[in-house]
mmCIF file of C-alpha atoms and ligand atoms in Angstrom:
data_model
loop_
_atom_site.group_PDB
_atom_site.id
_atom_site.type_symbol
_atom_site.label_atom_id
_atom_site.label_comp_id
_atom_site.label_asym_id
_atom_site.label_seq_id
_atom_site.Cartn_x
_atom_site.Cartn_y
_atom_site.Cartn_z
ATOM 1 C CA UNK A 27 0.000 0.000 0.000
ATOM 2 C CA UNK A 28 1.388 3.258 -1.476
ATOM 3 C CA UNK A 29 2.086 6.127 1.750
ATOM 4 C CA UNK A 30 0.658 9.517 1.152
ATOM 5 C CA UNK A 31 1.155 12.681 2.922
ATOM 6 C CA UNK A 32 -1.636 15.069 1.459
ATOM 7 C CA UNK A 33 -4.404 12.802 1.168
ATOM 8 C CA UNK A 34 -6.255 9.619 2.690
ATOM 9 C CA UNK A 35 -7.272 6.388 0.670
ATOM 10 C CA UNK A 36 -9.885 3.741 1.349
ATOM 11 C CA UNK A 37 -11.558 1.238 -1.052
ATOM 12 C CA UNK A 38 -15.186 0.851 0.287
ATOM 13 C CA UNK A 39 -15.897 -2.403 -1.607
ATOM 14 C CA UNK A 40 -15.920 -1.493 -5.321
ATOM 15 C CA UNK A 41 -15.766 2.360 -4.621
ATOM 16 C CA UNK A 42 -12.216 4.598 -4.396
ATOM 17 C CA UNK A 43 -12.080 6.559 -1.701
ATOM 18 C CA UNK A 44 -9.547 9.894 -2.479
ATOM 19 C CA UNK A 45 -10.115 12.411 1.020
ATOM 20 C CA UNK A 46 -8.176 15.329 0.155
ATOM 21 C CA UNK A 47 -5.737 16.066 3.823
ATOM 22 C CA UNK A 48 -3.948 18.864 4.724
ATOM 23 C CA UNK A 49 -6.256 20.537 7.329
ATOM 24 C CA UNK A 50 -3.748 23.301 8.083
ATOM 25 C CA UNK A 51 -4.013 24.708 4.587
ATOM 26 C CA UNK A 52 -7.901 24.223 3.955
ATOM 27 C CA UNK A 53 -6.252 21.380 1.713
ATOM 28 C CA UNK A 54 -4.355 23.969 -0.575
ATOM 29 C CA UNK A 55 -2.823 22.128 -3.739
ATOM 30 C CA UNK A 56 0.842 21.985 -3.287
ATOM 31 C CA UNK A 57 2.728 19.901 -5.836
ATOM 32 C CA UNK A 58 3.140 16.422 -3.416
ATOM 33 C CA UNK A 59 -0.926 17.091 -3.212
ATOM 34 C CA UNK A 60 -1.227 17.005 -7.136
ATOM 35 C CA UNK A 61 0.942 14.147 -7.258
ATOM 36 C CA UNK A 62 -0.853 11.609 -4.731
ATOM 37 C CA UNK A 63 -4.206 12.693 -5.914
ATOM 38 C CA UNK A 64 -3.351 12.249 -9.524
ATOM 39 C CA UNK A 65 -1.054 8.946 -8.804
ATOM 40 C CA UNK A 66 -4.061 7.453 -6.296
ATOM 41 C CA UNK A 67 -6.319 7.712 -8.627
ATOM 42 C CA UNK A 68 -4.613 6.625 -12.011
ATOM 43 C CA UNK A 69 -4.187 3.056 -9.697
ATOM 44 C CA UNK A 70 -7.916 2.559 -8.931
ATOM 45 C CA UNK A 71 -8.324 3.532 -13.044
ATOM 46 C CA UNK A 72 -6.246 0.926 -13.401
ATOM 47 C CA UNK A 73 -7.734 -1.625 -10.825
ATOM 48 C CA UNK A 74 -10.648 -3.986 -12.050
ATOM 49 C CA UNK A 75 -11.900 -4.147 -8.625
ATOM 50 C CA UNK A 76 -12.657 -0.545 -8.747
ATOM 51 C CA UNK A 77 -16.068 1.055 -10.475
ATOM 52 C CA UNK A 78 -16.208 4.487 -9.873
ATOM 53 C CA UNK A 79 -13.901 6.297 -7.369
ATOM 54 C CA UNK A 80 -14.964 9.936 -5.123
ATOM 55 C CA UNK A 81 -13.254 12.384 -4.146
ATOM 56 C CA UNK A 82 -13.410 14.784 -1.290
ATOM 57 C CA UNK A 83 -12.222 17.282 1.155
ATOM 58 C CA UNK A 84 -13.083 18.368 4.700
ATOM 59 C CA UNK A 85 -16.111 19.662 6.386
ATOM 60 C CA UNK A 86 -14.393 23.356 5.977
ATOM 61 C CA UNK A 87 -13.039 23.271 2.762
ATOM 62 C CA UNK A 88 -13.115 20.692 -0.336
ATOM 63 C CA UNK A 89 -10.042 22.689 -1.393
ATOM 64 C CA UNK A 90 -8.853 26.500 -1.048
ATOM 65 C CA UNK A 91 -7.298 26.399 -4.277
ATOM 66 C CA UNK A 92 -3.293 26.334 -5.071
ATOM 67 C CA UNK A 93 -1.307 27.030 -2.387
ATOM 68 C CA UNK A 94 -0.375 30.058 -3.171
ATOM 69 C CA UNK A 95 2.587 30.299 -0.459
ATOM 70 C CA UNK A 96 4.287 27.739 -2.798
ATOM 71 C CA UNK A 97 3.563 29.360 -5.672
ATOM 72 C CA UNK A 98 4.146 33.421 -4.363
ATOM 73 C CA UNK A 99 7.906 33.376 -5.925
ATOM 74 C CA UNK A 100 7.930 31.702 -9.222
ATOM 75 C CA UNK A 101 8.770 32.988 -12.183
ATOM 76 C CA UNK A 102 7.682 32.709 -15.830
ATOM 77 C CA UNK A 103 9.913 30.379 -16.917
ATOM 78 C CA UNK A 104 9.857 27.809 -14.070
ATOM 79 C CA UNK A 105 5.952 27.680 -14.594
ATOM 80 C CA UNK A 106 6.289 27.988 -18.026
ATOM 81 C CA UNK A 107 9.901 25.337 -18.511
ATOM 82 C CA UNK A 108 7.636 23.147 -15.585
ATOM 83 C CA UNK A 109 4.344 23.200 -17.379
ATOM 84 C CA UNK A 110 3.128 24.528 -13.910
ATOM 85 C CA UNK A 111 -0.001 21.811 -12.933
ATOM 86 C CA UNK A 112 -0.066 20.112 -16.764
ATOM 87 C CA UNK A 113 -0.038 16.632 -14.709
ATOM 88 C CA UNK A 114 -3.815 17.511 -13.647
ATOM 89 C CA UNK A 115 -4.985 16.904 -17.136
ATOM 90 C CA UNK A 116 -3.957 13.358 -16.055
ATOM 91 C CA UNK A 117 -6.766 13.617 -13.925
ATOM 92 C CA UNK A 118 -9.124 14.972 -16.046
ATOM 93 C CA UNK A 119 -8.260 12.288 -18.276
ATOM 94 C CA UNK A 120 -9.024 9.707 -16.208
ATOM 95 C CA UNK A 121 -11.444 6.674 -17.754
ATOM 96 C CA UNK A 122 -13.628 5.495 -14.344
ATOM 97 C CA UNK A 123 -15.763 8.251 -13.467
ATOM 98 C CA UNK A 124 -15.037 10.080 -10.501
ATOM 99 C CA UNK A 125 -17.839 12.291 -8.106
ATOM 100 C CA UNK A 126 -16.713 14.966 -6.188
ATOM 101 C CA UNK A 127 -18.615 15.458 -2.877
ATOM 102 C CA UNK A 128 -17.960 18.954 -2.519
ATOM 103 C CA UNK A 129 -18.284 21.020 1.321
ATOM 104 C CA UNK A 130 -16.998 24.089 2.400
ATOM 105 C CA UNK A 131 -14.534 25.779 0.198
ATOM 106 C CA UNK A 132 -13.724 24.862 -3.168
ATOM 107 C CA UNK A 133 -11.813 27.946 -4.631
ATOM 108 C CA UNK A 134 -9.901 28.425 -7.493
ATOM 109 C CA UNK A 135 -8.027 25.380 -8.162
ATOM 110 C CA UNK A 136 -9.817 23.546 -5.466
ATOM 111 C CA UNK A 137 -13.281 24.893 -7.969
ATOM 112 C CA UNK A 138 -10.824 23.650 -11.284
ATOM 113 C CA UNK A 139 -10.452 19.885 -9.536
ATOM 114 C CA UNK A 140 -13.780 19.644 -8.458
ATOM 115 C CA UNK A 141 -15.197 20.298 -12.175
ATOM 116 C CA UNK A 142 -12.682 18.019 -13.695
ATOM 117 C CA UNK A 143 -14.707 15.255 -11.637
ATOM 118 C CA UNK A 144 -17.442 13.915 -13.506
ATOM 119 C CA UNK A 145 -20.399 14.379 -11.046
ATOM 120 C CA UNK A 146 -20.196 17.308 -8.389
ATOM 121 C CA UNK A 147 -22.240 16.403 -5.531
ATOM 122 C CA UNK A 148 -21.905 19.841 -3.068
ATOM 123 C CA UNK A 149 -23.115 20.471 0.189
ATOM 124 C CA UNK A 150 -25.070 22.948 1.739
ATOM 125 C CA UNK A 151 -22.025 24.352 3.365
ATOM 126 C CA UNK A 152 -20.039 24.377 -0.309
ATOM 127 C CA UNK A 153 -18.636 27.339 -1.991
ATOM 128 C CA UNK A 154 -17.263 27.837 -4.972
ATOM 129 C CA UNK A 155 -15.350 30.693 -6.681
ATOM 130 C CA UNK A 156 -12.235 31.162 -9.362
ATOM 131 C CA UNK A 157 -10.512 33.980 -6.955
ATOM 132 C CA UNK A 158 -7.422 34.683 -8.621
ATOM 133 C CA UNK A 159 -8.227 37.855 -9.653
ATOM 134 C CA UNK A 160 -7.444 39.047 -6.179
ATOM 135 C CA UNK A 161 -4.148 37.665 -6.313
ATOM 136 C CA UNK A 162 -3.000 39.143 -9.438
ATOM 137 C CA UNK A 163 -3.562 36.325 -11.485
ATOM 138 C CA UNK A 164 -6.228 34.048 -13.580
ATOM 139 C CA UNK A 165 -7.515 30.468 -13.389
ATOM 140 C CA UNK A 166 -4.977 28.000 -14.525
ATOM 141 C CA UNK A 167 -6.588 24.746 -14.010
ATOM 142 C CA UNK A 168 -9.466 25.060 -16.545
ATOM 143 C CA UNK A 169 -10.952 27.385 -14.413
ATOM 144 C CA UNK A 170 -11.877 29.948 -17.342
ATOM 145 C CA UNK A 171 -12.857 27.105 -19.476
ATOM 146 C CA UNK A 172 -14.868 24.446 -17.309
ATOM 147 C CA UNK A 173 -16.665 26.994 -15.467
ATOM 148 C CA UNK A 174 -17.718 28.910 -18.667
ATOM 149 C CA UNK A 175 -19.109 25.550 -19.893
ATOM 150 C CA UNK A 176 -21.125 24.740 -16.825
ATOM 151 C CA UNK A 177 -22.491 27.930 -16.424
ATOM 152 C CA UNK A 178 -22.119 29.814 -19.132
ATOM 153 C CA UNK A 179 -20.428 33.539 -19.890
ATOM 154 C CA UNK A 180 -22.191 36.028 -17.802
ATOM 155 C CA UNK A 181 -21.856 34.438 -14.317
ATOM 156 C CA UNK A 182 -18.579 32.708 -14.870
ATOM 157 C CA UNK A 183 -17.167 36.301 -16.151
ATOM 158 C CA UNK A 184 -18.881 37.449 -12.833
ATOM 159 C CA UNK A 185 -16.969 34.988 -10.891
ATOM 160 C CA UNK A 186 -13.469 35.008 -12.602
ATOM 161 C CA UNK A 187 -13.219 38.754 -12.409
ATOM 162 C CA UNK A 188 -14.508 40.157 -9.136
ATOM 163 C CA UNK A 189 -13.648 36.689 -7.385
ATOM 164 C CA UNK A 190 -16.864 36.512 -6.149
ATOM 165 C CA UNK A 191 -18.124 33.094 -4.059
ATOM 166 C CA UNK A 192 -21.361 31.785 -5.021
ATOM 167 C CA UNK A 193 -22.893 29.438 -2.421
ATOM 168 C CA UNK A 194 -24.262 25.838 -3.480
ATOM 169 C CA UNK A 195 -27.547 27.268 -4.507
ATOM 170 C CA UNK A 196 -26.512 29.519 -7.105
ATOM 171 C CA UNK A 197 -24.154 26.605 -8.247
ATOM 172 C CA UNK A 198 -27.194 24.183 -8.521
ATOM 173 C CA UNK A 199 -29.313 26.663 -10.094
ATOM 174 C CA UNK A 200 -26.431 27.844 -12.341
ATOM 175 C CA UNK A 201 -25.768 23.430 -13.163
ATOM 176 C CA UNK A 202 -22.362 23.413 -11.712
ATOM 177 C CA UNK A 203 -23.638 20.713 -9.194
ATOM 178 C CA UNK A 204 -25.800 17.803 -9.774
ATOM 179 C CA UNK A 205 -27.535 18.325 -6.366
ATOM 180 C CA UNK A 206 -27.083 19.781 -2.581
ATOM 181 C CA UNK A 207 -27.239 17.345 -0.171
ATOM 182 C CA UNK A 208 -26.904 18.257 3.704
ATOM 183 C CA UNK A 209 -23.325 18.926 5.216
ATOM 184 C CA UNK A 210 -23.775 15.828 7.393
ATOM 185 C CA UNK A 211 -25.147 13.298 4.524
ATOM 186 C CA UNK A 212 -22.612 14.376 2.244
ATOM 187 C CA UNK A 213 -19.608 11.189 1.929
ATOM 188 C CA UNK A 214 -22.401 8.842 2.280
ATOM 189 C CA UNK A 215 -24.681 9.846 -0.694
ATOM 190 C CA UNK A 216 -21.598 10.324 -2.817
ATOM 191 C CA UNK A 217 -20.204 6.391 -1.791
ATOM 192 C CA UNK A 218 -23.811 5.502 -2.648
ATOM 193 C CA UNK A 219 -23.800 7.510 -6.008
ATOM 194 C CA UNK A 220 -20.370 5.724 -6.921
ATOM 195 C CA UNK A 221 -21.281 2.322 -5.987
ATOM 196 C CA UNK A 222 -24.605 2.100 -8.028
ATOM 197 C CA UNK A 223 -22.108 3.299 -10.927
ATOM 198 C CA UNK A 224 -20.030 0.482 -9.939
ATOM 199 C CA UNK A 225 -22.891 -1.767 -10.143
ATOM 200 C CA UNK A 226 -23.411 -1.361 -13.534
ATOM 201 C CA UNK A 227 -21.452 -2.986 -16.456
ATOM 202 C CA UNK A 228 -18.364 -1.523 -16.357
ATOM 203 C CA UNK A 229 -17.945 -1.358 -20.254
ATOM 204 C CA UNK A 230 -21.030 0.643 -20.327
ATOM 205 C CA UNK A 231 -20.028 2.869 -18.011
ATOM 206 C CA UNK A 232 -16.866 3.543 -19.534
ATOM 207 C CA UNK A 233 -18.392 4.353 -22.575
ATOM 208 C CA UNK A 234 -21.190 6.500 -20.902
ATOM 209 C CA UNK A 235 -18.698 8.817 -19.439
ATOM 210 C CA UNK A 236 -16.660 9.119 -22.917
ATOM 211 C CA UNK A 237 -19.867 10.359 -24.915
ATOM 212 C CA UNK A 238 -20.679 12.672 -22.409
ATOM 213 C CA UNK A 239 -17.212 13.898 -22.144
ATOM 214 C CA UNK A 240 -17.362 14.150 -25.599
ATOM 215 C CA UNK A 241 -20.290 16.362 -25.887
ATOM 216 C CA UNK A 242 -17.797 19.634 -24.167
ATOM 217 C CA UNK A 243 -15.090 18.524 -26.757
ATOM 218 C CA UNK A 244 -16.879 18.320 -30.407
ATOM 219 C CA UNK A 245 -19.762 20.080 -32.557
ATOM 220 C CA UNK A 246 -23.118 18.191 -31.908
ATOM 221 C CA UNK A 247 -22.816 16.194 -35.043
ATOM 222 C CA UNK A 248 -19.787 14.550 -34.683
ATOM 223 C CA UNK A 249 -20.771 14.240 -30.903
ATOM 224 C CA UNK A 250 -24.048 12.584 -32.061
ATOM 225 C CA UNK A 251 -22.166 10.287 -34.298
ATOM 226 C CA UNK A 252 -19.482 9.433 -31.961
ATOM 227 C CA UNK A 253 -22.639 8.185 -29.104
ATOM 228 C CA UNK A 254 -24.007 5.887 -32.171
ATOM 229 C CA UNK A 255 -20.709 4.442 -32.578
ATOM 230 C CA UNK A 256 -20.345 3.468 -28.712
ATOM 231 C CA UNK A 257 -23.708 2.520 -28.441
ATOM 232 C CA UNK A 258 -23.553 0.181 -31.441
ATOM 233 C CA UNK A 259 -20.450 -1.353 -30.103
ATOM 234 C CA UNK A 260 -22.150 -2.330 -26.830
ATOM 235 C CA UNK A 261 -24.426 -4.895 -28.548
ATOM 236 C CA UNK A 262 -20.696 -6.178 -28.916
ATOM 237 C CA UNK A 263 -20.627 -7.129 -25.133
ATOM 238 C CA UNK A 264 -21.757 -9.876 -22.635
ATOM 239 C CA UNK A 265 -23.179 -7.090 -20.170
ATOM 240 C CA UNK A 266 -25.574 -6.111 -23.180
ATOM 241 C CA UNK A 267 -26.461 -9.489 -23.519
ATOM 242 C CA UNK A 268 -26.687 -9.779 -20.122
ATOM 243 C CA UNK A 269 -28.272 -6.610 -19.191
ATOM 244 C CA UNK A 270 -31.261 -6.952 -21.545
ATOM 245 C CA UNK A 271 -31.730 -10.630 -20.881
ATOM 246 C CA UNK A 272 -31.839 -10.115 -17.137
ATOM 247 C CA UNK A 273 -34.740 -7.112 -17.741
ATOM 248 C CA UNK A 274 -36.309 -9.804 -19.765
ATOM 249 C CA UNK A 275 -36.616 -12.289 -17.165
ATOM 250 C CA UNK A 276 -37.404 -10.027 -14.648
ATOM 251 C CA UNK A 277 -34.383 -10.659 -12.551
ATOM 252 C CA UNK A 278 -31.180 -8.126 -11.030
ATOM 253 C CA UNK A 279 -28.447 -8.310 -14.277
ATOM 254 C CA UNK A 280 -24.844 -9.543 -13.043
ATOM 255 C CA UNK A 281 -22.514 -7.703 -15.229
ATOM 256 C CA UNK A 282 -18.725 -8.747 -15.892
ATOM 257 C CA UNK A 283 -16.867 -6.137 -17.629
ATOM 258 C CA UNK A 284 -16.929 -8.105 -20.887
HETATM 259 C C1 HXC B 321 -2.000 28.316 0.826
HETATM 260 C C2 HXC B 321 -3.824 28.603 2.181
HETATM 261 C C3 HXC B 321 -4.674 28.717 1.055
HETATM 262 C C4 HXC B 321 -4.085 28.604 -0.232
HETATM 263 C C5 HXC B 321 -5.862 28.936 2.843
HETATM 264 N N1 HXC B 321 -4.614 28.720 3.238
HETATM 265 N N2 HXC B 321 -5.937 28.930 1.505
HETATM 266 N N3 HXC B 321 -2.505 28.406 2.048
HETATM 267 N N4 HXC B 321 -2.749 28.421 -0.294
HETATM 268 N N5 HXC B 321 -4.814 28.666 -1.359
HETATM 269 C C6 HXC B 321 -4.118 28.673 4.632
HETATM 270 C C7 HXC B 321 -4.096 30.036 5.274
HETATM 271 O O1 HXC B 321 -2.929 30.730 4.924
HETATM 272 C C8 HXC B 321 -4.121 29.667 6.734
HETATM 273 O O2 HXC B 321 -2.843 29.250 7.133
HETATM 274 C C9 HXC B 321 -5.034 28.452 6.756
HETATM 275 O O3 HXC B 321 -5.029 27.926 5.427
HETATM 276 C C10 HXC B 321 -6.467 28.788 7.125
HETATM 277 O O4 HXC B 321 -6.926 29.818 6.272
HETATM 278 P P1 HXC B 321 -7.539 31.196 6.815
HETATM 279 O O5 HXC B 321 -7.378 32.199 5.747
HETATM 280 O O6 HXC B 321 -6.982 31.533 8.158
HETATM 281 O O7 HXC B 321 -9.068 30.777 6.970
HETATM 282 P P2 HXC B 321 -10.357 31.711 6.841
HETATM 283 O O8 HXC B 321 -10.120 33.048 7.477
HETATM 284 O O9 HXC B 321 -11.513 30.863 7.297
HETATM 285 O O10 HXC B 321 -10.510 32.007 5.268
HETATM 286 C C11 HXC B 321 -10.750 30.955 4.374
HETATM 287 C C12 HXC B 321 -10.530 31.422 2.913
HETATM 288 C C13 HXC B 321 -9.113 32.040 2.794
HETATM 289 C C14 HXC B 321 -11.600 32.458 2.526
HETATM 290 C C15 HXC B 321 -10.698 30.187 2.033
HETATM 291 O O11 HXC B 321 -8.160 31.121 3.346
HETATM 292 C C16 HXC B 321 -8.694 32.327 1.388
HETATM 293 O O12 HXC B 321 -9.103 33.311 0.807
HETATM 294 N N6 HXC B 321 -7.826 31.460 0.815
HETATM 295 C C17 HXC B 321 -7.261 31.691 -0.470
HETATM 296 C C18 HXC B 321 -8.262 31.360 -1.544
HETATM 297 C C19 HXC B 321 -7.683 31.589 -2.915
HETATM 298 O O13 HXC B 321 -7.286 32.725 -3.259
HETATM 299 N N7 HXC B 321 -7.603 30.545 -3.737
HETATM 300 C C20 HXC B 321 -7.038 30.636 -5.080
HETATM 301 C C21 HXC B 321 -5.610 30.292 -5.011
HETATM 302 S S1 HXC B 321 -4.824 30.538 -6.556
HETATM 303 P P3 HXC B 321 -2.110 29.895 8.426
HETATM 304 O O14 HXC B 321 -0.782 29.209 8.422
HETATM 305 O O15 HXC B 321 -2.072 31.340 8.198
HETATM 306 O O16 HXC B 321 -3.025 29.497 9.550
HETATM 307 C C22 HXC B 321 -5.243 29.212 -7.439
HETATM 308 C C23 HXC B 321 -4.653 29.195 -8.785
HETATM 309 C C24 HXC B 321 -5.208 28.092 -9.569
HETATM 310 O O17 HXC B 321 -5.917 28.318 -7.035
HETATM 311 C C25 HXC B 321 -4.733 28.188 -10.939
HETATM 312 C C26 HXC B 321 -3.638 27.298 -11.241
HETATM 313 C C27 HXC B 321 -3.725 26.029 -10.564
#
């Protein structure tokens, strides 16, 4: 078993279990942070007994963005010679999907890591701004880019140029977050989101989460064309087999990954 310094990690049967953990930063991303997250999670990618994996933070703060005390004396070319944070498209790249349960802070790149996550599941507590305005800089996580996506120009201009927060009710009402679940229900609804993903056929759910990825990546028609494609290959499968077979006889479907 791997040791990690920033973070925590559990299996819960066939759900990954990332806990962001370094309480005396609000769980600021420091380079050995974006390593262990993006290492922990490329092994449960890689681990058939894993379905779907979530990731999380603290009651006070999912995350409160880079840490900027690392980050105060860099220049241009270190960030630029480094490819300052590149190895978080790793993450975003990831195949399993992953659902962030969001509480308290999530701010700047804490914000950027939570919307690389395929499902953003946010507290009543959660908070979520791009505030590097403040600091003299911009979003450089995706912040500019994800968050325009999600909720389009006018607020996420708002938010990336006055810093503003926006609590978890704008964010649902603005479809940043799937839902708002109380502070105290938070880890468990998100373990219970993952592990009815992992329930299902694996294959599928591969494939679900690549057309949908696909849909903030290509024009609608090649988007369209690309979903036929997957969904035609399924009938390639046991689990569709399987799937439709067990709905057919009225009884639960066990799915192998094949
Ligand atoms: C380093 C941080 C930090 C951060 C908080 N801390 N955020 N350290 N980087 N991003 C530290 C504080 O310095 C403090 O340490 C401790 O965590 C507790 O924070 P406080 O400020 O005392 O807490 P509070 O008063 O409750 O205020 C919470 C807060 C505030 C509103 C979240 O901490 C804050 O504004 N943080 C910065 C948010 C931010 O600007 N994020 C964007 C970062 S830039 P000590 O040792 O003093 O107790 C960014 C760039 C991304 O993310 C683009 C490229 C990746």
């Amino acid at each position: 078993m791997t040791e990690y310094d920033t973070i925590k990690v559990e299996r819960r049967d066939r759900v990954g279990l990332i806990t962001l953990h370094r309480p005396e930063a609000l769980n600021a991303l420091n380079l050995r942070l974006m390593h262990e997250v993006v290492g922990a999670a490329e092994e449960f990618d890689r681990d058939d007994a894993v379905g779907a994996v979530v990731l999380t933070g603290s009651e006070r703060a999912f995350a409160a963005g880079a840490d900027i005390k690392e980050m105060q004396d860099l220049e241009f070319v270190d960030a630029y010679r480094a490819d300052l944070f590149a190895e978080w498209d790793r993450f975003a790249r990831l195949r399993k999907p992953v659902v962030a349960a969001v509480s308290g802070y999530a701010l700047g790149g804490g914000c950027e890591l939570a919307m690389m996550c395929d499902i953003l599941l946010a507290a009543d507590t959660a908070k979520f701004g791009q505030p590097e305005i403040k600091l003299g800089v911009i979003p450089g996580m995706g912040g500019s880019q994800r968050l325009t996506r999600a909720v389009g120009k006018a607020k996420a201009m708002e938010l990336c140029l006055t810093g503003r927060m926006m609590d978890a009710e704008e964010a649902e009402r603005a479809g940043l977050v799937s839902r708002i679940v109380p502070a105290a229900d938070l880890l468990e609804e998100a373990l219970k989101v993952a592990a009815t993903i992992a329930a299902m056929s694996p294959i599928a759910v591969l494939a679900a989460k690549e057309a949908v990825g696909r849909a903030f990546e290509s024009p609608l028609a090649e988007g369209l064309r690309y979903e036929r494609r997957l969904f035609h290959a399924a009938f390639a499968t046991a689990d569709q087999k399987e799937g439709m077979a067990a709905f057919a006889e009225k009884r639960p479907p066990h799915f192998q990954g094949r």
